[in-house]
mmCIF file of C-alpha atoms and ligand atoms in Angstrom:
data_model
loop_
_atom_site.group_PDB
_atom_site.id
_atom_site.type_symbol
_atom_site.label_atom_id
_atom_site.label_comp_id
_atom_site.label_asym_id
_atom_site.label_seq_id
_atom_site.Cartn_x
_atom_site.Cartn_y
_atom_site.Cartn_z
ATOM 1 C CA UNK A 1 -133.343 -106.926 -1.901
ATOM 2 C CA UNK A 2 -136.995 -107.191 -0.790
ATOM 3 C CA UNK A 3 -139.513 -109.927 -1.582
ATOM 4 C CA UNK A 4 -141.252 -107.587 -4.058
ATOM 5 C CA UNK A 5 -137.985 -107.243 -6.009
ATOM 6 C CA UNK A 6 -137.858 -110.970 -6.750
ATOM 7 C CA UNK A 7 -139.185 -111.835 -10.202
ATOM 8 C CA UNK A 8 -136.757 -114.493 -11.379
ATOM 9 C CA UNK A 9 -135.543 -117.393 -9.276
ATOM 10 C CA UNK A 10 -132.542 -119.501 -10.227
ATOM 11 C CA UNK A 11 -132.323 -123.139 -9.167
ATOM 12 C CA UNK A 12 -129.013 -124.977 -9.431
ATOM 13 C CA UNK A 13 -129.525 -128.732 -9.646
ATOM 14 C CA UNK A 14 -132.561 -130.369 -11.311
ATOM 15 C CA UNK A 15 -132.602 -133.476 -9.086
ATOM 16 C CA UNK A 16 -135.253 -134.450 -6.542
ATOM 17 C CA UNK A 17 -134.928 -131.288 -4.451
ATOM 18 C CA UNK A 18 -134.051 -128.851 -7.263
ATOM 19 C CA UNK A 19 -136.961 -129.776 -9.519
ATOM 20 C CA UNK A 20 -139.333 -129.612 -6.543
ATOM 21 C CA UNK A 21 -138.082 -126.140 -5.614
ATOM 22 C CA UNK A 22 -138.363 -124.980 -9.245
ATOM 23 C CA UNK A 23 -141.933 -126.305 -9.334
ATOM 24 C CA UNK A 24 -143.149 -124.587 -6.162
ATOM 25 C CA UNK A 25 -141.487 -121.293 -7.148
ATOM 26 C CA UNK A 26 -143.110 -121.400 -10.608
ATOM 27 C CA UNK A 27 -146.479 -122.361 -9.110
ATOM 28 C CA UNK A 28 -146.210 -119.282 -6.883
ATOM 29 C CA UNK A 29 -145.763 -117.114 -10.008
ATOM 30 C CA UNK A 30 -141.976 -116.697 -10.234
ATOM 31 C CA UNK A 31 -140.061 -117.087 -13.486
ATOM 32 C CA UNK A 32 -137.612 -119.902 -12.858
ATOM 33 C CA UNK A 33 -134.334 -120.854 -14.515
ATOM 34 C CA UNK A 34 -133.426 -124.439 -13.570
ATOM 35 C CA UNK A 35 -129.853 -125.455 -14.325
ATOM 36 C CA UNK A 36 -128.057 -128.774 -14.252
ATOM 37 C CA UNK A 37 -124.715 -129.824 -15.695
ATOM 38 C CA UNK A 38 -126.111 -132.049 -18.465
ATOM 39 C CA UNK A 39 -129.222 -131.832 -20.636
ATOM 40 C CA UNK A 40 -130.320 -135.348 -19.583
ATOM 41 C CA UNK A 41 -130.522 -134.182 -15.917
ATOM 42 C CA UNK A 42 -132.493 -131.077 -16.926
ATOM 43 C CA UNK A 43 -134.909 -133.259 -18.936
ATOM 44 C CA UNK A 44 -135.305 -135.725 -16.039
ATOM 45 C CA UNK A 45 -136.096 -132.726 -13.798
ATOM 46 C CA UNK A 46 -138.844 -131.582 -16.178
ATOM 47 C CA UNK A 47 -140.252 -135.152 -16.299
ATOM 48 C CA UNK A 48 -140.479 -135.198 -12.494
ATOM 49 C CA UNK A 49 -142.162 -131.763 -12.505
ATOM 50 C CA UNK A 50 -144.700 -132.973 -15.107
ATOM 51 C CA UNK A 51 -145.519 -136.055 -12.989
ATOM 52 C CA UNK A 52 -145.820 -133.994 -9.837
ATOM 53 C CA UNK A 53 -148.040 -131.330 -11.437
ATOM 54 C CA UNK A 54 -150.249 -134.072 -12.941
ATOM 55 C CA UNK A 55 -150.620 -135.612 -9.511
ATOM 56 C CA UNK A 56 -151.617 -132.255 -7.984
ATOM 57 C CA UNK A 57 -154.178 -131.723 -10.770
ATOM 58 C CA UNK A 58 -155.606 -135.227 -10.154
ATOM 59 C CA UNK A 59 -155.849 -134.412 -6.442
ATOM 60 C CA UNK A 60 -157.595 -131.141 -7.412
ATOM 61 C CA UNK A 61 -154.968 -129.092 -5.607
ATOM 62 C CA UNK A 62 -154.197 -127.248 -8.870
ATOM 63 C CA UNK A 63 -156.270 -126.685 -11.989
ATOM 64 C CA UNK A 64 -154.843 -127.850 -15.321
ATOM 65 C CA UNK A 65 -154.494 -124.180 -16.344
ATOM 66 C CA UNK A 66 -152.503 -123.353 -13.184
ATOM 67 C CA UNK A 67 -150.265 -126.381 -13.747
ATOM 68 C CA UNK A 68 -149.692 -125.384 -17.386
ATOM 69 C CA UNK A 69 -148.858 -121.810 -16.398
ATOM 70 C CA UNK A 70 -146.391 -123.023 -13.752
ATOM 71 C CA UNK A 71 -144.723 -125.384 -16.232
ATOM 72 C CA UNK A 72 -144.471 -122.554 -18.763
ATOM 73 C CA UNK A 73 -142.596 -120.348 -16.293
ATOM 74 C CA UNK A 74 -139.683 -122.787 -15.950
ATOM 75 C CA UNK A 75 -136.770 -122.521 -18.332
ATOM 76 C CA UNK A 76 -134.122 -125.261 -18.364
ATOM 77 C CA UNK A 77 -130.437 -124.722 -19.037
ATOM 78 C CA UNK A 78 -126.995 -126.261 -18.663
ATOM 79 C CA UNK A 79 -125.313 -122.835 -18.625
ATOM 80 C CA UNK A 80 -124.870 -121.228 -15.214
ATOM 81 C CA UNK A 81 -124.548 -117.834 -16.965
ATOM 82 C CA UNK A 82 -128.313 -118.044 -17.664
ATOM 83 C CA UNK A 83 -128.837 -117.346 -13.946
ATOM 84 C CA UNK A 84 -127.221 -113.915 -14.287
ATOM 85 C CA UNK A 85 -130.549 -112.059 -13.965
ATOM 86 C CA UNK A 86 -131.942 -114.123 -11.088
ATOM 87 C CA UNK A 87 -132.825 -112.125 -7.965
ATOM 88 C CA UNK A 88 -132.585 -115.163 -5.721
ATOM 89 C CA UNK A 89 -130.855 -118.474 -6.411
ATOM 90 C CA UNK A 90 -131.445 -121.733 -4.561
ATOM 91 C CA UNK A 91 -128.627 -124.272 -4.857
ATOM 92 C CA UNK A 92 -129.650 -127.932 -4.624
ATOM 93 C CA UNK A 93 -126.641 -129.863 -5.922
ATOM 94 C CA UNK A 94 -125.029 -132.912 -4.374
ATOM 95 C CA UNK A 95 -124.152 -132.813 -0.647
ATOM 96 C CA UNK A 96 -120.435 -132.305 -1.165
ATOM 97 C CA UNK A 97 -118.718 -129.225 0.270
ATOM 98 C CA UNK A 98 -116.251 -128.975 -2.642
ATOM 99 C CA UNK A 99 -119.014 -129.085 -5.242
ATOM 100 C CA UNK A 100 -121.173 -126.589 -3.340
ATOM 101 C CA UNK A 101 -118.288 -124.167 -2.849
ATOM 102 C CA UNK A 102 -117.440 -124.359 -6.530
ATOM 103 C CA UNK A 103 -121.080 -123.581 -7.444
ATOM 104 C CA UNK A 104 -121.191 -120.671 -4.969
ATOM 105 C CA UNK A 105 -117.921 -119.246 -6.306
ATOM 106 C CA UNK A 106 -119.356 -119.346 -9.834
ATOM 107 C CA UNK A 107 -122.702 -117.875 -8.722
ATOM 108 C CA UNK A 108 -120.893 -115.065 -6.923
ATOM 109 C CA UNK A 109 -119.120 -114.184 -10.179
ATOM 110 C CA UNK A 110 -122.246 -114.624 -12.346
ATOM 111 C CA UNK A 111 -125.056 -112.962 -10.390
ATOM 112 C CA UNK A 112 -125.584 -109.300 -9.595
ATOM 113 C CA UNK A 113 -124.201 -108.095 -6.240
ATOM 114 C CA UNK A 114 -127.677 -107.818 -4.680
ATOM 115 C CA UNK A 115 -128.726 -111.378 -5.553
ATOM 116 C CA UNK A 116 -129.354 -113.574 -2.528
ATOM 117 C CA UNK A 117 -127.789 -117.030 -2.727
ATOM 118 C CA UNK A 118 -129.571 -119.780 -0.785
ATOM 119 C CA UNK A 119 -128.396 -123.336 -0.227
ATOM 120 C CA UNK A 120 -130.707 -126.293 0.289
ATOM 121 C CA UNK A 121 -127.969 -128.190 2.139
ATOM 122 C CA UNK A 122 -129.336 -130.662 4.666
ATOM 123 C CA UNK A 123 -126.318 -130.844 6.992
ATOM 124 C CA UNK A 124 -123.331 -128.893 5.643
ATOM 125 C CA UNK A 125 -122.187 -125.555 7.079
ATOM 126 C CA UNK A 126 -123.796 -122.464 5.520
ATOM 127 C CA UNK A 127 -120.864 -120.404 6.828
ATOM 128 C CA UNK A 128 -118.280 -122.600 5.074
ATOM 129 C CA UNK A 129 -120.261 -122.549 1.816
ATOM 130 C CA UNK A 130 -120.644 -118.738 2.038
ATOM 131 C CA UNK A 131 -116.935 -118.237 2.767
ATOM 132 C CA UNK A 132 -115.977 -118.589 -0.918
ATOM 133 C CA UNK A 133 -118.197 -115.653 -1.898
ATOM 134 C CA UNK A 134 -117.778 -111.893 -1.525
ATOM 135 C CA UNK A 135 -121.334 -111.715 -0.132
ATOM 136 C CA UNK A 136 -121.527 -113.987 2.945
ATOM 137 C CA UNK A 137 -124.166 -111.600 4.350
ATOM 138 C CA UNK A 138 -126.397 -112.539 1.375
ATOM 139 C CA UNK A 139 -126.059 -116.311 1.807
ATOM 140 C CA UNK A 140 -128.731 -118.236 3.734
ATOM 141 C CA UNK A 141 -129.847 -121.840 4.225
ATOM 142 C CA UNK A 142 -133.291 -122.666 2.823
ATOM 143 C CA UNK A 143 -133.719 -126.337 3.610
ATOM 144 C CA UNK A 144 -136.787 -127.693 1.814
ATOM 145 C CA UNK A 145 -138.211 -131.111 2.705
ATOM 146 C CA UNK A 146 -138.756 -134.044 0.322
ATOM 147 C CA UNK A 147 -141.142 -134.216 -1.565
ATOM 148 C CA UNK A 148 -140.951 -130.434 -1.899
ATOM 149 C CA UNK A 149 -144.368 -129.900 -3.544
ATOM 150 C CA UNK A 150 -146.111 -131.729 -0.685
ATOM 151 C CA UNK A 151 -144.150 -130.968 2.479
ATOM 152 C CA UNK A 152 -145.231 -127.781 4.234
ATOM 153 C CA UNK A 153 -142.045 -126.736 6.022
ATOM 154 C CA UNK A 154 -138.760 -125.031 5.212
ATOM 155 C CA UNK A 155 -135.886 -124.639 7.638
ATOM 156 C CA UNK A 156 -134.254 -121.186 7.466
ATOM 157 C CA UNK A 157 -130.621 -121.402 8.525
ATOM 158 C CA UNK A 158 -128.500 -118.482 9.675
ATOM 159 C CA UNK A 159 -124.810 -118.626 8.820
ATOM 160 C CA UNK A 160 -122.205 -116.732 10.851
ATOM 161 C CA UNK A 161 -122.408 -113.726 8.503
ATOM 162 C CA UNK A 162 -125.992 -113.955 7.208
ATOM 163 C CA UNK A 163 -127.625 -110.536 7.600
ATOM 164 C CA UNK A 164 -130.998 -109.996 9.263
ATOM 165 C CA UNK A 165 -132.290 -108.671 5.938
ATOM 166 C CA UNK A 166 -131.257 -111.871 4.121
ATOM 167 C CA UNK A 167 -132.839 -114.044 6.807
ATOM 168 C CA UNK A 168 -136.075 -112.064 6.586
ATOM 169 C CA UNK A 169 -136.026 -112.398 2.797
ATOM 170 C CA UNK A 170 -135.391 -116.154 3.047
ATOM 171 C CA UNK A 171 -138.378 -116.570 5.364
ATOM 172 C CA UNK A 172 -140.581 -114.342 3.198
ATOM 173 C CA UNK A 173 -139.630 -116.212 0.022
ATOM 174 C CA UNK A 174 -140.334 -119.629 1.576
ATOM 175 C CA UNK A 175 -143.723 -118.317 2.704
ATOM 176 C CA UNK A 176 -144.392 -116.848 -0.741
ATOM 177 C CA UNK A 177 -143.964 -120.317 -2.260
ATOM 178 C CA UNK A 178 -146.532 -121.682 0.178
ATOM 179 C CA UNK A 179 -144.345 -122.968 3.020
ATOM 180 C CA UNK A 180 -144.162 -122.357 6.744
ATOM 181 C CA UNK A 181 -140.729 -121.786 8.255
ATOM 182 C CA UNK A 182 -138.690 -122.247 11.397
ATOM 183 C CA UNK A 183 -135.279 -120.826 12.202
ATOM 184 C CA UNK A 184 -132.138 -122.788 12.919
ATOM 185 C CA UNK A 185 -128.567 -121.872 13.713
ATOM 186 C CA UNK A 186 -125.720 -123.069 11.476
ATOM 187 C CA UNK A 187 -124.850 -126.201 13.459
ATOM 188 C CA UNK A 188 -124.646 -129.719 11.956
ATOM 189 C CA UNK A 189 -128.012 -131.049 10.799
ATOM 190 C CA UNK A 190 -129.868 -127.895 11.928
ATOM 191 C CA UNK A 191 -133.154 -128.977 13.573
ATOM 192 C CA UNK A 192 -134.595 -131.676 11.326
ATOM 193 C CA UNK A 193 -131.660 -133.863 10.381
ATOM 194 C CA UNK A 194 -129.969 -133.568 13.755
ATOM 195 C CA UNK A 195 -133.003 -135.319 15.231
ATOM 196 C CA UNK A 196 -134.214 -137.347 12.213
ATOM 197 C CA UNK A 197 -130.926 -139.062 11.283
ATOM 198 C CA UNK A 198 -130.345 -140.738 14.674
ATOM 199 C CA UNK A 199 -134.002 -141.868 14.558
ATOM 200 C CA UNK A 200 -133.511 -143.462 11.134
ATOM 201 C CA UNK A 201 -130.171 -145.030 12.114
ATOM 202 C CA UNK A 202 -131.723 -146.454 15.272
ATOM 203 C CA UNK A 203 -134.451 -147.988 13.082
ATOM 204 C CA UNK A 204 -131.792 -149.550 10.836
ATOM 205 C CA UNK A 205 -129.893 -150.898 13.865
ATOM 206 C CA UNK A 206 -133.102 -152.267 15.399
ATOM 207 C CA UNK A 207 -133.752 -154.151 12.141
ATOM 208 C CA UNK A 208 -130.130 -155.348 11.870
ATOM 209 C CA UNK A 209 -130.130 -156.498 15.496
ATOM 210 C CA UNK A 210 -133.353 -158.470 15.034
ATOM 211 C CA UNK A 211 -135.551 -156.389 17.359
ATOM 212 C CA UNK A 212 -138.354 -156.867 14.796
ATOM 213 C CA UNK A 213 -138.853 -157.384 11.059
ATOM 214 C CA UNK A 214 -138.559 -154.245 8.893
ATOM 215 C CA UNK A 215 -142.316 -153.963 8.302
ATOM 216 C CA UNK A 216 -142.960 -154.352 12.031
ATOM 217 C CA UNK A 217 -140.461 -151.617 12.850
ATOM 218 C CA UNK A 218 -142.186 -149.281 10.374
ATOM 219 C CA UNK A 219 -145.650 -150.310 11.601
ATOM 220 C CA UNK A 220 -144.539 -149.842 15.187
ATOM 221 C CA UNK A 221 -143.398 -146.315 14.570
ATOM 222 C CA UNK A 222 -146.285 -145.275 12.284
ATOM 223 C CA UNK A 223 -149.026 -146.780 14.471
ATOM 224 C CA UNK A 224 -147.214 -146.135 17.717
ATOM 225 C CA UNK A 225 -146.250 -142.511 17.166
ATOM 226 C CA UNK A 226 -148.526 -141.337 14.339
ATOM 227 C CA UNK A 227 -145.774 -140.428 11.869
ATOM 228 C CA UNK A 228 -146.595 -140.964 8.161
ATOM 229 C CA UNK A 229 -143.625 -143.262 7.503
ATOM 230 C CA UNK A 230 -141.481 -145.475 9.723
ATOM 231 C CA UNK A 231 -137.676 -145.134 9.712
ATOM 232 C CA UNK A 232 -136.880 -147.751 7.040
ATOM 233 C CA UNK A 233 -139.618 -146.619 4.657
ATOM 234 C CA UNK A 234 -138.576 -142.992 5.183
ATOM 235 C CA UNK A 235 -134.913 -143.844 4.544
ATOM 236 C CA UNK A 236 -135.894 -145.457 1.223
ATOM 237 C CA UNK A 237 -137.980 -142.358 0.401
ATOM 238 C CA UNK A 238 -135.130 -139.921 1.130
ATOM 239 C CA UNK A 239 -132.461 -142.131 -0.525
ATOM 240 C CA UNK A 240 -130.025 -144.247 1.489
ATOM 241 C CA UNK A 241 -127.005 -142.422 0.019
ATOM 242 C CA UNK A 242 -128.462 -139.088 1.186
ATOM 243 C CA UNK A 243 -129.123 -140.553 4.648
ATOM 244 C CA UNK A 244 -125.580 -141.946 4.836
ATOM 245 C CA UNK A 245 -123.996 -138.639 3.711
ATOM 246 C CA UNK A 246 -125.985 -136.684 6.296
ATOM 247 C CA UNK A 247 -125.222 -139.277 8.996
ATOM 248 C CA UNK A 248 -121.501 -139.181 8.238
ATOM 249 C CA UNK A 249 -121.389 -135.382 8.450
ATOM 250 C CA UNK A 250 -123.169 -135.509 11.818
ATOM 251 C CA UNK A 251 -120.845 -138.269 13.019
ATOM 252 C CA UNK A 252 -117.753 -136.322 11.957
ATOM 253 C CA UNK A 253 -118.917 -133.145 13.664
ATOM 254 C CA UNK A 254 -120.743 -134.468 16.721
ATOM 255 C CA UNK A 255 -119.037 -137.761 17.555
ATOM 256 C CA UNK A 256 -119.990 -141.340 18.307
ATOM 257 C CA UNK A 257 -123.655 -140.919 19.131
ATOM 258 C CA UNK A 258 -124.130 -140.097 15.422
ATOM 259 C CA UNK A 259 -122.391 -143.165 14.002
ATOM 260 C CA UNK A 260 -124.254 -144.410 10.887
ATOM 261 C CA UNK A 261 -125.673 -147.922 11.163
ATOM 262 C CA UNK A 262 -123.534 -150.682 9.645
ATOM 263 C CA UNK A 263 -126.389 -152.059 7.510
ATOM 264 C CA UNK A 264 -126.993 -148.599 6.021
ATOM 265 C CA UNK A 265 -123.367 -148.515 4.834
ATOM 266 C CA UNK A 266 -123.647 -152.055 3.436
ATOM 267 C CA UNK A 267 -126.807 -151.231 1.450
ATOM 268 C CA UNK A 268 -125.221 -148.086 -0.026
ATOM 269 C CA UNK A 269 -122.070 -150.056 -0.921
ATOM 270 C CA UNK A 270 -124.303 -152.579 -2.724
ATOM 271 C CA UNK A 271 -125.962 -149.771 -4.734
ATOM 272 C CA UNK A 272 -129.380 -150.303 -3.099
ATOM 273 C CA UNK A 273 -130.230 -146.643 -2.468
ATOM 274 C CA UNK A 274 -133.990 -146.926 -1.859
ATOM 275 C CA UNK A 275 -136.943 -146.106 -4.107
ATOM 276 C CA UNK A 276 -134.807 -144.408 -6.731
ATOM 277 C CA UNK A 277 -132.841 -147.604 -7.547
ATOM 278 C CA UNK A 278 -135.779 -149.994 -7.075
ATOM 279 C CA UNK A 279 -134.456 -151.480 -3.822
ATOM 280 C CA UNK A 280 -133.421 -150.300 -0.387
ATOM 281 C CA UNK A 281 -134.893 -151.893 2.707
ATOM 282 C CA UNK A 282 -137.904 -152.754 0.512
ATOM 283 C CA UNK A 283 -138.263 -153.612 -3.200
ATOM 284 C CA UNK A 284 -140.021 -151.185 -5.585
ATOM 285 C CA UNK A 285 -141.529 -151.536 -9.071
ATOM 286 C CA UNK A 286 -139.639 -149.294 -11.494
HETATM 287 N N1 CAA B 301 -144.857 -134.304 -6.016
HETATM 288 C C1 CAA B 301 -143.853 -135.176 -5.850
HETATM 289 N N2 CAA B 301 -143.984 -136.316 -5.141
HETATM 290 C C2 CAA B 301 -145.171 -136.573 -4.573
HETATM 291 C C3 CAA B 301 -146.266 -135.710 -4.728
HETATM 292 C C4 CAA B 301 -146.064 -134.543 -5.490
HETATM 293 N N3 CAA B 301 -147.038 -133.663 -5.740
HETATM 294 N N4 CAA B 301 -147.306 -136.224 -4.043
HETATM 295 C C5 CAA B 301 -146.902 -137.388 -3.508
HETATM 296 N N5 CAA B 301 -145.589 -137.593 -3.781
HETATM 297 C C6 CAA B 301 -144.861 -138.851 -3.643
HETATM 298 C C7 CAA B 301 -144.482 -139.685 -2.509
HETATM 299 O O1 CAA B 301 -143.207 -139.554 -2.083
HETATM 300 C C8 CAA B 301 -144.693 -141.095 -3.087
HETATM 301 O O2 CAA B 301 -143.835 -141.384 -4.202
HETATM 302 P P1 CAA B 301 -144.101 -142.534 -5.368
HETATM 303 O O3 CAA B 301 -145.511 -142.534 -5.834
HETATM 304 O O4 CAA B 301 -143.200 -142.073 -6.476
HETATM 305 O O5 CAA B 301 -143.700 -143.849 -4.786
HETATM 306 C C9 CAA B 301 -146.008 -140.957 -3.573
HETATM 307 O O6 CAA B 301 -145.888 -139.670 -4.157
HETATM 308 C C10 CAA B 301 -147.073 -141.228 -2.597
HETATM 309 O O7 CAA B 301 -148.131 -140.610 -3.114
HETATM 310 P P2 CAA B 301 -149.464 -140.443 -2.283
HETATM 311 O O8 CAA B 301 -150.377 -139.609 -3.101
HETATM 312 O O9 CAA B 301 -149.919 -141.814 -1.874
HETATM 313 O O10 CAA B 301 -148.908 -139.591 -1.108
HETATM 314 P P3 CAA B 301 -149.407 -139.522 0.388
HETATM 315 O O11 CAA B 301 -150.526 -138.583 0.439
HETATM 316 O O12 CAA B 301 -149.579 -140.897 0.953
HETATM 317 O O13 CAA B 301 -148.164 -138.821 1.082
HETATM 318 C C11 CAA B 301 -145.959 -138.391 1.676
HETATM 319 C C12 CAA B 301 -146.875 -139.172 0.751
HETATM 320 C C13 CAA B 301 -146.332 -136.902 1.653
HETATM 321 C C14 CAA B 301 -144.551 -138.563 1.162
HETATM 322 C C15 CAA B 301 -146.169 -138.897 3.162
HETATM 323 O O14 CAA B 301 -145.978 -140.287 3.193
HETATM 324 C C16 CAA B 301 -145.197 -138.263 4.113
HETATM 325 O O15 CAA B 301 -145.414 -137.164 4.595
HETATM 326 N N6 CAA B 301 -144.084 -138.970 4.409
HETATM 327 C C17 CAA B 301 -143.004 -138.408 5.225
HETATM 328 C C18 CAA B 301 -142.134 -137.554 4.338
HETATM 329 C C19 CAA B 301 -141.069 -136.845 5.110
HETATM 330 O O16 CAA B 301 -140.884 -136.984 6.313
HETATM 331 N N7 CAA B 301 -140.307 -136.022 4.390
HETATM 332 C C20 CAA B 301 -139.183 -135.301 4.967
HETATM 333 C C21 CAA B 301 -137.970 -136.139 4.862
HETATM 334 S S1 CAA B 301 -136.607 -135.334 5.635
HETATM 335 C C22 CAA B 301 -136.052 -134.281 4.479
HETATM 336 O O17 CAA B 301 -136.524 -134.151 3.389
HETATM 337 C C23 CAA B 301 -134.860 -133.487 4.916
HETATM 338 C C24 CAA B 301 -133.581 -134.031 4.476
HETATM 339 O O18 CAA B 301 -132.640 -133.204 4.350
HETATM 340 C C25 CAA B 301 -133.290 -135.459 4.316
#
């Protein structure tokens, strides 16, 4: 499979990452089939795409005609069989190995033998996900960043059996949808989350231990190191449940230096998951 052979892209999962990936693929001219398990999740994915495209039109990064064409290229479905003709599929379901393996097993049965299967996993092993398929050489990590339509980078992750051809295709596809890439080996957290998660957890601990107020911690890091968001604001943006899942995987695989902060666990237990629930470290209008 070469980049030129890709016409239709499948996306499994219409949540924050999945709808963003569907949007950038459609904006780049691909026909996209976006699948989620229930119609309400597919509809919520389309709502997010509409809001995001509107925002890009307002910022004059897209014309209304380009946005309309992109929107028109995305088909929604709840039936995985509708991905049978996809040339490349990007999986963006929940960060749970069992769920991802089940999706990959089904995709392996559904899609043609040449189809490349990519996972957007942020910390889980590409090799373990690929192991349930008969095509581990055609499985690759394509780790997009949130919010997908805005962030410029994609991490390309090589599993134990990923072929050079699949890696090259993964990089070429990410570039074709307007992103720049870097390579990472299949080790927990790859590049970004291996370094970002301890940074966020240290921010949470600094807040919990009274080093400074939350706004001062975020101001300190944004003004002091020129990042767009401090650790607490960024955790709310990503979703505290996502941060905790990623932190727990890193902790399990890499030991004590990756222990998630206590206050992060307490917030998730309370259902305060960040922007998406209206409260995390900060409160948000919904
Ligand atoms: N589509 C979707 N969301 C968009 C968007 C678009 N076209 N444009 C902006 N956003 C989002 C922002 O997240 C934020 O959401 P709400 O309005 O819903 O609260 C809002 O839109 C801010 O809009 P602005 O126009 O004011 O955006 P900005 O120009 O100030 O930039 C930002 C916002 C790009 C998110 C910037 O603050 C930033 O770069 N922050 C850091 C983001 C980051 O580090 N992302 C990577 C996280 S790590 C990751 O994703 C990996 C992982 O596995 C966890």
